[in-house]
mmCIF file of N, CA and C in Angstrom:
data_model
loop_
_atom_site.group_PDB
_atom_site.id
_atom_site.type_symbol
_atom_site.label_atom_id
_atom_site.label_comp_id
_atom_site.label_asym_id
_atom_site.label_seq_id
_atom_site.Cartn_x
_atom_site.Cartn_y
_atom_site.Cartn_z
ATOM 1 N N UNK A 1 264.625 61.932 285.430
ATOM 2 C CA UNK A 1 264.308 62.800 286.550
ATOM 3 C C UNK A 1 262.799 62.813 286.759
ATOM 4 N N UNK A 2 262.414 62.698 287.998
ATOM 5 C CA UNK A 2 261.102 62.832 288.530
ATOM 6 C C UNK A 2 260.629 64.188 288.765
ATOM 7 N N UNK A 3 259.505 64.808 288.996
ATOM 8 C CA UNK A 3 259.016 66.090 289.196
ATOM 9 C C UNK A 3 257.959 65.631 289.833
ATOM 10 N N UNK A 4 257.679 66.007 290.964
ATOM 11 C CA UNK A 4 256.320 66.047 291.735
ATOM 12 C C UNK A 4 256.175 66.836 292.690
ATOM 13 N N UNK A 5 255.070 66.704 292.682
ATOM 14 C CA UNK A 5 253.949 68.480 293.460
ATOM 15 C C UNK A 5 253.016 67.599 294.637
ATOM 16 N N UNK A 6 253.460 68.146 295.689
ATOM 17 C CA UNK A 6 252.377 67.245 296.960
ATOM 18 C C UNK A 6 252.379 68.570 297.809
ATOM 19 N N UNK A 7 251.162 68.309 298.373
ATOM 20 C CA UNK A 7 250.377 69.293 299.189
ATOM 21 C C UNK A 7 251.382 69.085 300.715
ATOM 22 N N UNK A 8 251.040 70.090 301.140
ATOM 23 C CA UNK A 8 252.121 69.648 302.966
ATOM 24 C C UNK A 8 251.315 71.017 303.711
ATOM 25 N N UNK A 9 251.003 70.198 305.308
ATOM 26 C CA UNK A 9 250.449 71.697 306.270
ATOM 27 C C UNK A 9 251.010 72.699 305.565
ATOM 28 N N UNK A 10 252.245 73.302 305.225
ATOM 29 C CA UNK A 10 253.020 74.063 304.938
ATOM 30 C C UNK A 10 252.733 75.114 303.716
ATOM 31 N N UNK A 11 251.932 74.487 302.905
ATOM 32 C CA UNK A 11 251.611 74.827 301.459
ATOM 33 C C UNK A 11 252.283 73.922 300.528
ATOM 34 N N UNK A 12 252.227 73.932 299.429
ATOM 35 C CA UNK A 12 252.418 72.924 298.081
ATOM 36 C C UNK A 12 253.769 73.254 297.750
ATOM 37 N N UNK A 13 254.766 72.327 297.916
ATOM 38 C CA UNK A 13 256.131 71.670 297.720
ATOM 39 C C UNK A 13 256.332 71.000 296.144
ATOM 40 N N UNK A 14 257.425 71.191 295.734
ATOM 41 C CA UNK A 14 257.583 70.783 294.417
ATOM 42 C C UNK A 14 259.140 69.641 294.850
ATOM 43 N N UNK A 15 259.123 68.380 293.960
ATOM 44 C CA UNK A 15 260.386 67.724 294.495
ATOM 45 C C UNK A 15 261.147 67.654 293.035
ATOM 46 N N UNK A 16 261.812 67.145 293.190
ATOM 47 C CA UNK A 16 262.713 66.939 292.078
ATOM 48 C C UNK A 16 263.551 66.019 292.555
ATOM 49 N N UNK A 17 263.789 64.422 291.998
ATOM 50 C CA UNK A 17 265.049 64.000 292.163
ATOM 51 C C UNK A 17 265.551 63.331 291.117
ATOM 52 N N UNK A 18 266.628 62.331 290.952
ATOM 53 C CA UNK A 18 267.360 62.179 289.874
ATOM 54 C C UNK A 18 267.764 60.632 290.534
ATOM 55 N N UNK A 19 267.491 59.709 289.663
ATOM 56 C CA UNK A 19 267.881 58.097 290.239
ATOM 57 C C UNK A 19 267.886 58.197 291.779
ATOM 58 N N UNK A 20 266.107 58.179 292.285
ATOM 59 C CA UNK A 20 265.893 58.356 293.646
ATOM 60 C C UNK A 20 266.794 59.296 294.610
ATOM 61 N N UNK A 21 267.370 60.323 294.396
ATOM 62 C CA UNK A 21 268.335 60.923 295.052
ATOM 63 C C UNK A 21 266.886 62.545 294.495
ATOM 64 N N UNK A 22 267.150 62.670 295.823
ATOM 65 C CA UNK A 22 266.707 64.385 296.071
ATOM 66 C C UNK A 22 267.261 65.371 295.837
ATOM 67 N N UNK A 23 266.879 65.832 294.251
ATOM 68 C CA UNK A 23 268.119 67.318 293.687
ATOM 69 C C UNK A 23 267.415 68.953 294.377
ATOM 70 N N UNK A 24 265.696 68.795 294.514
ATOM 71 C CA UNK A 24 265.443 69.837 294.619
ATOM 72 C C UNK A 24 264.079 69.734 295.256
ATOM 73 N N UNK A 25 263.668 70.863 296.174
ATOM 74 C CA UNK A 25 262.195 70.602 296.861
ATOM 75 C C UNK A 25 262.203 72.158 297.588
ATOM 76 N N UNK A 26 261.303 72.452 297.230
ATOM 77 C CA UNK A 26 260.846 74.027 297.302
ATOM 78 C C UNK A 26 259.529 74.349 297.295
ATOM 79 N N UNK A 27 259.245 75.047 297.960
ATOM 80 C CA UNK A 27 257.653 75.648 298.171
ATOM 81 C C UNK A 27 257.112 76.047 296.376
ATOM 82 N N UNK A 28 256.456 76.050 296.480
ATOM 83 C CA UNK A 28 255.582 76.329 295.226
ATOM 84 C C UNK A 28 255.714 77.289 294.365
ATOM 85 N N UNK A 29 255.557 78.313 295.041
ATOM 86 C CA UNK A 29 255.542 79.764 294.823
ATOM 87 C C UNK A 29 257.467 79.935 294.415
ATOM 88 N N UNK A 30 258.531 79.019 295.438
ATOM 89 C CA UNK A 30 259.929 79.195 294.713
ATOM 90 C C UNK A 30 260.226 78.638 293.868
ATOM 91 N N UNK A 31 259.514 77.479 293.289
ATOM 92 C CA UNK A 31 259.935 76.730 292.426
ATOM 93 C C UNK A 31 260.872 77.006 291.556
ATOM 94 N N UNK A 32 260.824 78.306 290.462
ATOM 95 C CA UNK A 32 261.468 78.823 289.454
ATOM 96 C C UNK A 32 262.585 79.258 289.465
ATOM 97 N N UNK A 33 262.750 79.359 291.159
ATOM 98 C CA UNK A 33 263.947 80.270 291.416
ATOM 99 C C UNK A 33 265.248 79.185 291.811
ATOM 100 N N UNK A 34 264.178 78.072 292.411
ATOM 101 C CA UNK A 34 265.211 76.915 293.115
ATOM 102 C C UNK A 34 265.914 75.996 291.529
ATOM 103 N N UNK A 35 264.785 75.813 290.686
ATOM 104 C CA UNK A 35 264.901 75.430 289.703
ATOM 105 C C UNK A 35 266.115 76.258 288.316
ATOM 106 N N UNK A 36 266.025 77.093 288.586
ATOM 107 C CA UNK A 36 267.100 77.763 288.026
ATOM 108 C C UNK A 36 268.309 77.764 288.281
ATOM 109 N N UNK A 37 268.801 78.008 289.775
ATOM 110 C CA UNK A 37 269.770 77.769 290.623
ATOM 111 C C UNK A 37 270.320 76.480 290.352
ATOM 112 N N UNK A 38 269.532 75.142 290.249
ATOM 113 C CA UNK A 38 269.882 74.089 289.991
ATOM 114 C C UNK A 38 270.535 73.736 288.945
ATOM 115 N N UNK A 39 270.291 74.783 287.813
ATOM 116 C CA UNK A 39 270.269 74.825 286.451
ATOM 117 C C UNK A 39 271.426 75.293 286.083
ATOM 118 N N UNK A 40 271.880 76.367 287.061
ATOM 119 C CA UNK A 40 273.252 77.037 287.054
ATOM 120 C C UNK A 40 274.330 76.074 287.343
ATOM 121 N N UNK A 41 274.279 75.108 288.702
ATOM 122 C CA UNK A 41 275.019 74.468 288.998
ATOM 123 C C UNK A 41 274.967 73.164 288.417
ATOM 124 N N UNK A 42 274.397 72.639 287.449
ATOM 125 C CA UNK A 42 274.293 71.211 286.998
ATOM 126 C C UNK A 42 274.004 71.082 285.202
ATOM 127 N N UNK A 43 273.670 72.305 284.697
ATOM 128 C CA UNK A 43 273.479 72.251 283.491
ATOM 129 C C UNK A 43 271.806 72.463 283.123
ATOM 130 N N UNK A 44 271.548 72.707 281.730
ATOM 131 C CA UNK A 44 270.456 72.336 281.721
ATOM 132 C C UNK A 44 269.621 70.983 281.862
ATOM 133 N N UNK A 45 268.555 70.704 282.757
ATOM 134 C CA UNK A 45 267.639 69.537 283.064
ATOM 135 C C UNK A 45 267.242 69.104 281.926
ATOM 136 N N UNK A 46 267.347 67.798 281.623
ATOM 137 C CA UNK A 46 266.641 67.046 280.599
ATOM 138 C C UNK A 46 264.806 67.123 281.142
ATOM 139 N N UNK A 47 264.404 66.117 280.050
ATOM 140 C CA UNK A 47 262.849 66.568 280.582
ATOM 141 C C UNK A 47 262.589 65.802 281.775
ATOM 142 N N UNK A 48 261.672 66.461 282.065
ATOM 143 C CA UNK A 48 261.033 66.419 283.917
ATOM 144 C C UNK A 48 260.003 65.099 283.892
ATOM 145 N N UNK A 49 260.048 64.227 283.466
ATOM 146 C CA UNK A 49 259.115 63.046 283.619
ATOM 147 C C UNK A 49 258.032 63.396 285.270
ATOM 148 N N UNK A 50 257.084 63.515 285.576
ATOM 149 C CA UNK A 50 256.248 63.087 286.400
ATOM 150 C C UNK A 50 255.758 61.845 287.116
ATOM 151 N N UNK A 51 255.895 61.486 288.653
ATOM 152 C CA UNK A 51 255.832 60.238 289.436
ATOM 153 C C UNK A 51 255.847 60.136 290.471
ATOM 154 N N UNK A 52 255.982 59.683 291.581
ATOM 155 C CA UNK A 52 255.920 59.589 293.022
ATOM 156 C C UNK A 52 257.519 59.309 293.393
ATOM 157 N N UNK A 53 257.789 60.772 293.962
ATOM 158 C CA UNK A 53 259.540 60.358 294.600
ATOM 159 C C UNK A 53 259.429 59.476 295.890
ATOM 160 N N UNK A 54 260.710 59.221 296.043
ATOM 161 C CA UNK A 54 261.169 58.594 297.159
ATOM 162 C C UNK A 54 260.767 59.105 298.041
ATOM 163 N N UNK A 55 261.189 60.824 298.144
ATOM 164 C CA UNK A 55 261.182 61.867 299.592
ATOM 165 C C UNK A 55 259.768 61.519 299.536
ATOM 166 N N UNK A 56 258.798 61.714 298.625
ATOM 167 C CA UNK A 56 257.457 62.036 299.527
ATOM 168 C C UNK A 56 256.890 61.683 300.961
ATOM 169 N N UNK A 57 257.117 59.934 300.603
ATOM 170 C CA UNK A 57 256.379 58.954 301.641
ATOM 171 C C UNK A 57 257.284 59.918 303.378
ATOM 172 N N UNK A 58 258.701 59.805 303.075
ATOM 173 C CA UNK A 58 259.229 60.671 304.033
ATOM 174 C C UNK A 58 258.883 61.821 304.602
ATOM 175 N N UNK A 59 258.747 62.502 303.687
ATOM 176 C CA UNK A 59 258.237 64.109 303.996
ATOM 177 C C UNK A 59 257.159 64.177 304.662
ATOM 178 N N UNK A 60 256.084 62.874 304.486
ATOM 179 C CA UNK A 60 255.117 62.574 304.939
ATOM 180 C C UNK A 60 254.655 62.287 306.051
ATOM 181 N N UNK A 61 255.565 61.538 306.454
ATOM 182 C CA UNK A 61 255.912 61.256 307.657
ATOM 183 C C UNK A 61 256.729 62.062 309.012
ATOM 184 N N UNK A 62 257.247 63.139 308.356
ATOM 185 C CA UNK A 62 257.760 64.168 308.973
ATOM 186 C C UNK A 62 256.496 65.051 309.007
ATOM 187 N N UNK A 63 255.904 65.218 308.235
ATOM 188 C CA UNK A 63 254.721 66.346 308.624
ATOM 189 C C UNK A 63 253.846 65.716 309.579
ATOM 190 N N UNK A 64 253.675 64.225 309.696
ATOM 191 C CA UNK A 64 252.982 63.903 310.578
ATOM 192 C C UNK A 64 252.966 63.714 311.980
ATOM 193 N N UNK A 65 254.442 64.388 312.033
ATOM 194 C CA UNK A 65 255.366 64.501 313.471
ATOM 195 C C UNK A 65 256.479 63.185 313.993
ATOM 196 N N UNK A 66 256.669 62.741 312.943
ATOM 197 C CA UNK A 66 257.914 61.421 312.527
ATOM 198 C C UNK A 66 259.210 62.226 312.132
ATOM 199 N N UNK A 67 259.701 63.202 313.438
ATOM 200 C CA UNK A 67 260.406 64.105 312.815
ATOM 201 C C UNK A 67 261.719 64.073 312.064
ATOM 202 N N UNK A 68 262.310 62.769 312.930
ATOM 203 C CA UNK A 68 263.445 61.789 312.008
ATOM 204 C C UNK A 68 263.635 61.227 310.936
ATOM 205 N N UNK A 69 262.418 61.464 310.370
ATOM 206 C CA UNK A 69 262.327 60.742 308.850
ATOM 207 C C UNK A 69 263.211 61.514 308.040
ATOM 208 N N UNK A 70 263.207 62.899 308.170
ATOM 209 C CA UNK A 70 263.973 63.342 307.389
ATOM 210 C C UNK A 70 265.703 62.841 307.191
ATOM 211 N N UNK A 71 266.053 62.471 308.206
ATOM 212 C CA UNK A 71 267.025 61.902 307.890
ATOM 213 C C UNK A 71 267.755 60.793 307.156
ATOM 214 N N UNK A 72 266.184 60.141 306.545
ATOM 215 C CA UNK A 72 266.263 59.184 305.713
ATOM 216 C C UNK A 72 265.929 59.388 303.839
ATOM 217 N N UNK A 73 265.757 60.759 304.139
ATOM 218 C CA UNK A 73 265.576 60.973 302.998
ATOM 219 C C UNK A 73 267.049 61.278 302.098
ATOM 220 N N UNK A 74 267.355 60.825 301.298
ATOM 221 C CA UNK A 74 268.644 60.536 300.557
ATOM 222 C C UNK A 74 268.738 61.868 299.589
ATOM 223 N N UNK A 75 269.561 62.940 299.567
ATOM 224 C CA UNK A 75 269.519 63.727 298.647
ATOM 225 C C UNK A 75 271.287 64.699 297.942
ATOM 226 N N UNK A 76 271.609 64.667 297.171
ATOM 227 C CA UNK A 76 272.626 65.798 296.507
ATOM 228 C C UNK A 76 272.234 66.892 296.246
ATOM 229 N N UNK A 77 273.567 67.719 296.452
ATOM 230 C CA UNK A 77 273.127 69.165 296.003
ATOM 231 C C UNK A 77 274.580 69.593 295.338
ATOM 232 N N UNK A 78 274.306 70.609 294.629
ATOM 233 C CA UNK A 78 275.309 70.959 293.948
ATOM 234 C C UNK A 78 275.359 72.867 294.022
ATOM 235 N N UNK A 79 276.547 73.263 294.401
ATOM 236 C CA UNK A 79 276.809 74.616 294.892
ATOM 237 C C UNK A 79 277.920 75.219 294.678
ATOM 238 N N UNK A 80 278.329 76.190 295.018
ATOM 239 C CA UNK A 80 279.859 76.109 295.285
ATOM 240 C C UNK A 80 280.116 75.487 296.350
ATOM 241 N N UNK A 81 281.697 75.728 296.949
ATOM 242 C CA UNK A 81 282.061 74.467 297.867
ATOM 243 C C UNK A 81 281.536 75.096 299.106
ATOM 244 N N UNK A 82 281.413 76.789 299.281
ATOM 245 C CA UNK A 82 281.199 77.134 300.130
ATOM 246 C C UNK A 82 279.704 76.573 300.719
ATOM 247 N N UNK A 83 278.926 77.061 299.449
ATOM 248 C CA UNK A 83 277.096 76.419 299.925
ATOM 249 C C UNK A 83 277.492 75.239 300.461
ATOM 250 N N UNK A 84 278.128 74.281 299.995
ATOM 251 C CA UNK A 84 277.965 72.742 300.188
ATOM 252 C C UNK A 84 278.497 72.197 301.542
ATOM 253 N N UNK A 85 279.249 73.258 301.562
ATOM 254 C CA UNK A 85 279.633 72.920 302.775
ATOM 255 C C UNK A 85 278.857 72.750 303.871
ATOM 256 N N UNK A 86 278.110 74.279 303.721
ATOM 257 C CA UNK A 86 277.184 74.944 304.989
ATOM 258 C C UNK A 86 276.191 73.480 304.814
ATOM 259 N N UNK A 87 275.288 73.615 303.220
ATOM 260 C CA UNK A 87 274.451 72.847 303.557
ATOM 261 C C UNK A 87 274.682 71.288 304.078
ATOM 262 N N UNK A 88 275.779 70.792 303.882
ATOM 263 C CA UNK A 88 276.384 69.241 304.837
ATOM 264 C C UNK A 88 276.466 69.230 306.555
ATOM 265 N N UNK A 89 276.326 70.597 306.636
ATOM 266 C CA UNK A 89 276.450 70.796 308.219
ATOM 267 C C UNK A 89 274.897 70.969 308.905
ATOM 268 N N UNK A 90 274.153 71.510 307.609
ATOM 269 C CA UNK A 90 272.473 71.598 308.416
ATOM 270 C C UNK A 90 271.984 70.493 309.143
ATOM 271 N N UNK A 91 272.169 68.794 308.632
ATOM 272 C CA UNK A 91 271.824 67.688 309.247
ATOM 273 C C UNK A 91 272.367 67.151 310.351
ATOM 274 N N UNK A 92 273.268 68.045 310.526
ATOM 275 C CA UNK A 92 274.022 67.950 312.322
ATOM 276 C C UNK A 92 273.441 69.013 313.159
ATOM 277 N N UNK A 93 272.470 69.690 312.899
ATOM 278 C CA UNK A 93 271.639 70.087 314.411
ATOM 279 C C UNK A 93 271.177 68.957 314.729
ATOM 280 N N UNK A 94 270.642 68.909 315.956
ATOM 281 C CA UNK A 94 270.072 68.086 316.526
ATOM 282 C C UNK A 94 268.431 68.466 316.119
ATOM 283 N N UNK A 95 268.029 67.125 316.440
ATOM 284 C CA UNK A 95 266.429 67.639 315.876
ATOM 285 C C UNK A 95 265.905 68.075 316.752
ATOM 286 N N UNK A 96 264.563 69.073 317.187
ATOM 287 C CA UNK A 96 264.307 69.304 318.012
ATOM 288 C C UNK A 96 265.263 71.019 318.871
ATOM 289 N N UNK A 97 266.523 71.140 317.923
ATOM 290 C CA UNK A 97 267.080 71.860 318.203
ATOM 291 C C UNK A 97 267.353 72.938 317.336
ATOM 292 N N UNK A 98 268.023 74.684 317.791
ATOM 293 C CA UNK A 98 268.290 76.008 317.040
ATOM 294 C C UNK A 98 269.687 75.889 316.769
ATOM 295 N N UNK A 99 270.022 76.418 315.963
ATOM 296 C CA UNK A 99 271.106 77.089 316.080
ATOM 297 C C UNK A 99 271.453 78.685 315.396
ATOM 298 N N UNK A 100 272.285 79.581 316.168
ATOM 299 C CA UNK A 100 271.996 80.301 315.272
ATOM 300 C C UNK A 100 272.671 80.607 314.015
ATOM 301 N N UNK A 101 273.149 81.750 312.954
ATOM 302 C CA UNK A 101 273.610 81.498 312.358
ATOM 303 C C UNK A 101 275.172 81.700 312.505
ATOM 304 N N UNK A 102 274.971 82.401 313.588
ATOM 305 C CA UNK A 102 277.021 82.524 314.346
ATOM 306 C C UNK A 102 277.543 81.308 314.528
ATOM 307 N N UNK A 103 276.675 80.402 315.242
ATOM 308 C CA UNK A 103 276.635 79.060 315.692
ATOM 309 C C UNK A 103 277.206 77.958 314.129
ATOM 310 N N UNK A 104 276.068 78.458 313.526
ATOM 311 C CA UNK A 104 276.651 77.581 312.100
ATOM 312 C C UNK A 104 277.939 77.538 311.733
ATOM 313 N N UNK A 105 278.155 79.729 311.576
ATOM 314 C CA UNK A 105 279.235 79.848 310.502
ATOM 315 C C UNK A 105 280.194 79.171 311.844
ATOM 316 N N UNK A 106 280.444 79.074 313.275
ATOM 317 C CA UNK A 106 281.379 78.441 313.566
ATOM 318 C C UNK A 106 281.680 77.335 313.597
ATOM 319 N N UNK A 107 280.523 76.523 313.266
ATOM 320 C CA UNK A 107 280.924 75.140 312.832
ATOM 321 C C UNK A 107 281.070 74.610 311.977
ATOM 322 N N UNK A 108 281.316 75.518 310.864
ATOM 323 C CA UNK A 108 281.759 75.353 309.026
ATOM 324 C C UNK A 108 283.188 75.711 309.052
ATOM 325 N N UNK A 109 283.906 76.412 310.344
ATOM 326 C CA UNK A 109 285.355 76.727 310.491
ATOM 327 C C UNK A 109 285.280 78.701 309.510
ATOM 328 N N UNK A 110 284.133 78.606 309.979
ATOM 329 C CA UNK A 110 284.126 80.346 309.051
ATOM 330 C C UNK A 110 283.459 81.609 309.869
ATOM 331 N N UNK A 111 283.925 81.715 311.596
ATOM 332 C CA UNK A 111 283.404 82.281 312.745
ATOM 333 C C UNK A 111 282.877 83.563 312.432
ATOM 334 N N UNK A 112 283.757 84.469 311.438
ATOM 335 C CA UNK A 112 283.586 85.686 310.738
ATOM 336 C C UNK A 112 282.558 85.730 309.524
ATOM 337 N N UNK A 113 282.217 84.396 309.050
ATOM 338 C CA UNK A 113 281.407 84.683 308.091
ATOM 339 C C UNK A 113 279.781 84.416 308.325
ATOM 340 N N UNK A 114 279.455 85.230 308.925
ATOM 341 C CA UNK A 114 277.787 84.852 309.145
ATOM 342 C C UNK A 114 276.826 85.221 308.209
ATOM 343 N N UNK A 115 277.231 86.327 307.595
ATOM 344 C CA UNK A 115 276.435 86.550 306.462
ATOM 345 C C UNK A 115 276.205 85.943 305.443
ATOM 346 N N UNK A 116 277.932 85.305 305.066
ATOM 347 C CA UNK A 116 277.190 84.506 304.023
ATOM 348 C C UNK A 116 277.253 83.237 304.085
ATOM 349 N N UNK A 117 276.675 82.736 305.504
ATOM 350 C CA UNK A 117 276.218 81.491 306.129
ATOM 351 C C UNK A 117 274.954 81.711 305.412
ATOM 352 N N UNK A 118 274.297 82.640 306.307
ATOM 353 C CA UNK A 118 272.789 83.070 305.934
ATOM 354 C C UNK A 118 272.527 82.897 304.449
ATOM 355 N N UNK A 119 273.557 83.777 303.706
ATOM 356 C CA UNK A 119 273.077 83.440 302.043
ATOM 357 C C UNK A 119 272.966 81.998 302.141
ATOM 358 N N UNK A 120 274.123 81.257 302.315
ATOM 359 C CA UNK A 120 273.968 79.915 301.882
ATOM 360 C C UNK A 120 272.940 79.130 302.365
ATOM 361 N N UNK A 121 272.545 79.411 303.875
ATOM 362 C CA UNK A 121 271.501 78.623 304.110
ATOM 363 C C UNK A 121 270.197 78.916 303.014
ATOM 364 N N UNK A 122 269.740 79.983 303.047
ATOM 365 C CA UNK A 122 268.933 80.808 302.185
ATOM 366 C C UNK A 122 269.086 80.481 300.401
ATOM 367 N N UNK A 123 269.958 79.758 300.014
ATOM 368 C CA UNK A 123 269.604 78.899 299.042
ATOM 369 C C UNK A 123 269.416 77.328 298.700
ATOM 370 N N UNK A 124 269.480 76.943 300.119
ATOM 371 C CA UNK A 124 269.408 75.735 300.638
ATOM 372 C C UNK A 124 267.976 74.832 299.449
ATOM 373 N N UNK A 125 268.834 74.406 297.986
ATOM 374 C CA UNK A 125 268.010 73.693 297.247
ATOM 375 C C UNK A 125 267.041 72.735 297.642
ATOM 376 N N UNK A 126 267.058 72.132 299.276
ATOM 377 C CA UNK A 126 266.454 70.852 299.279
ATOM 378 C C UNK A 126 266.191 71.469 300.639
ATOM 379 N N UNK A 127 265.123 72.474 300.374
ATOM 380 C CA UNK A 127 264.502 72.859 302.092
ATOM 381 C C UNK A 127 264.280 72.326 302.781
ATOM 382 N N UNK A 128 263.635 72.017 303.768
ATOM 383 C CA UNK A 128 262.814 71.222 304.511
ATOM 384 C C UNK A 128 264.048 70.135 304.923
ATOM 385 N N UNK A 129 264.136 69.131 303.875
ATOM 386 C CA UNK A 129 264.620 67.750 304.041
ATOM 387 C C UNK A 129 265.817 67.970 304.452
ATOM 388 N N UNK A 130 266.616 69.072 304.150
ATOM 389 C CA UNK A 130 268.080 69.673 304.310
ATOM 390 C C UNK A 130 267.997 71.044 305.556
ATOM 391 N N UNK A 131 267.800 70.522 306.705
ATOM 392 C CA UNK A 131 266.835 71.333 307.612
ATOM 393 C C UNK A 131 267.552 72.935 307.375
ATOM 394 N N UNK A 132 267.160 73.558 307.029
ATOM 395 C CA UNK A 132 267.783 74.910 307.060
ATOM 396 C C UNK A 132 266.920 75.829 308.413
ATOM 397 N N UNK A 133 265.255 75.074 308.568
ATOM 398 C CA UNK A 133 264.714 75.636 309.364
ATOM 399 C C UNK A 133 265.174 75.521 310.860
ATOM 400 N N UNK A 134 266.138 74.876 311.031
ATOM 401 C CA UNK A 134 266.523 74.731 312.466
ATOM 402 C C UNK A 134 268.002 75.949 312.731
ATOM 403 N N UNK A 135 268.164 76.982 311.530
ATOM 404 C CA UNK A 135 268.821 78.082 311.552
ATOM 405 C C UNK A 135 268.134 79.122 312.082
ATOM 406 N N UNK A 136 268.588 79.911 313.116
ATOM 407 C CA UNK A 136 267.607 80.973 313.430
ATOM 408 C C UNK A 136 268.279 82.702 313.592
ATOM 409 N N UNK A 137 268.027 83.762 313.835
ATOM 410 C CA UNK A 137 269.149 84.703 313.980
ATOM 411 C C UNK A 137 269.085 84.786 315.772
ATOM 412 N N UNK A 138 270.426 85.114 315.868
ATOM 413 C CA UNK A 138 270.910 85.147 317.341
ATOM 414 C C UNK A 138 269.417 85.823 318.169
ATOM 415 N N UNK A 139 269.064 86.686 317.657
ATOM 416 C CA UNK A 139 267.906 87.389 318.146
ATOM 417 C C UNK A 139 266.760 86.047 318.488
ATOM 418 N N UNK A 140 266.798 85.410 317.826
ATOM 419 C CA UNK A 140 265.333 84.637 317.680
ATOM 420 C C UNK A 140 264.476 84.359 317.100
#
């Protein structure tokens, strides 16, 4: 497993992946929390070797307004089926586009469940790359 820390407009991102596959990428400041979560659903992490992931060059290119790159970034996540679900559906907004989270839970087949759309987006292990930011509340 790789571990790396790169700066982004955004503030400082932490990645994590596992045989080039993207397990985890979180703002700085969440690291511990995303990292734990991961920990719940996959076991404890062997050691964290340090190196240049795959996502970076991508991520890179998305911050530079290459906004499609993200879609090339290759990543797993591990959740319950419910998270996994939601989060398999984040990469079908359109780019460039909202949705809200009513919008989501109805396109996960769960019209009644918006709330814990929201949770799930809201633990969305692989931020950014796993657009969760294109979730918004009906309000705006």
């Amino acid at each position: 497993m790789i571990l790396e820390r790169m700066p982004s407009p955004v503030g400082e991102l932490v990645l994590l992946e596992e045989n080039g596959t993207l397990i985890g990428l979180a703002f700085g400041h969440r690291w511990a929390r995303v990292h734990a979560d991961i920990e719940r659903h996959r076991g404890r992490l062997p050691h964290l070797g340090r190196g240049e992931t795959r996502a970076r060059p991508l991520l890179e290119a998305y911050f530079s307004g290459k906004l499609e790159a993200l879609s090339e970034v290759q990543w797993a996540v591990k959740g319950t089926a419910f998270q996994e679900q939601v989060w398999s559906s984040l990469p079908r907004i359109p780019v460039g586009q909202t949705w809200s989270y009513k919008e989501l839970a109805a396109a996960v087949g769960r019209p009644s469940s918006v709330r814990a759309v929201a949770n799930a987006v809201g633990a969305n292990p692989v931020s950014i790359a796993v657009p969760c930011h294109r979730v918004i509340g009906a309000n705006g």
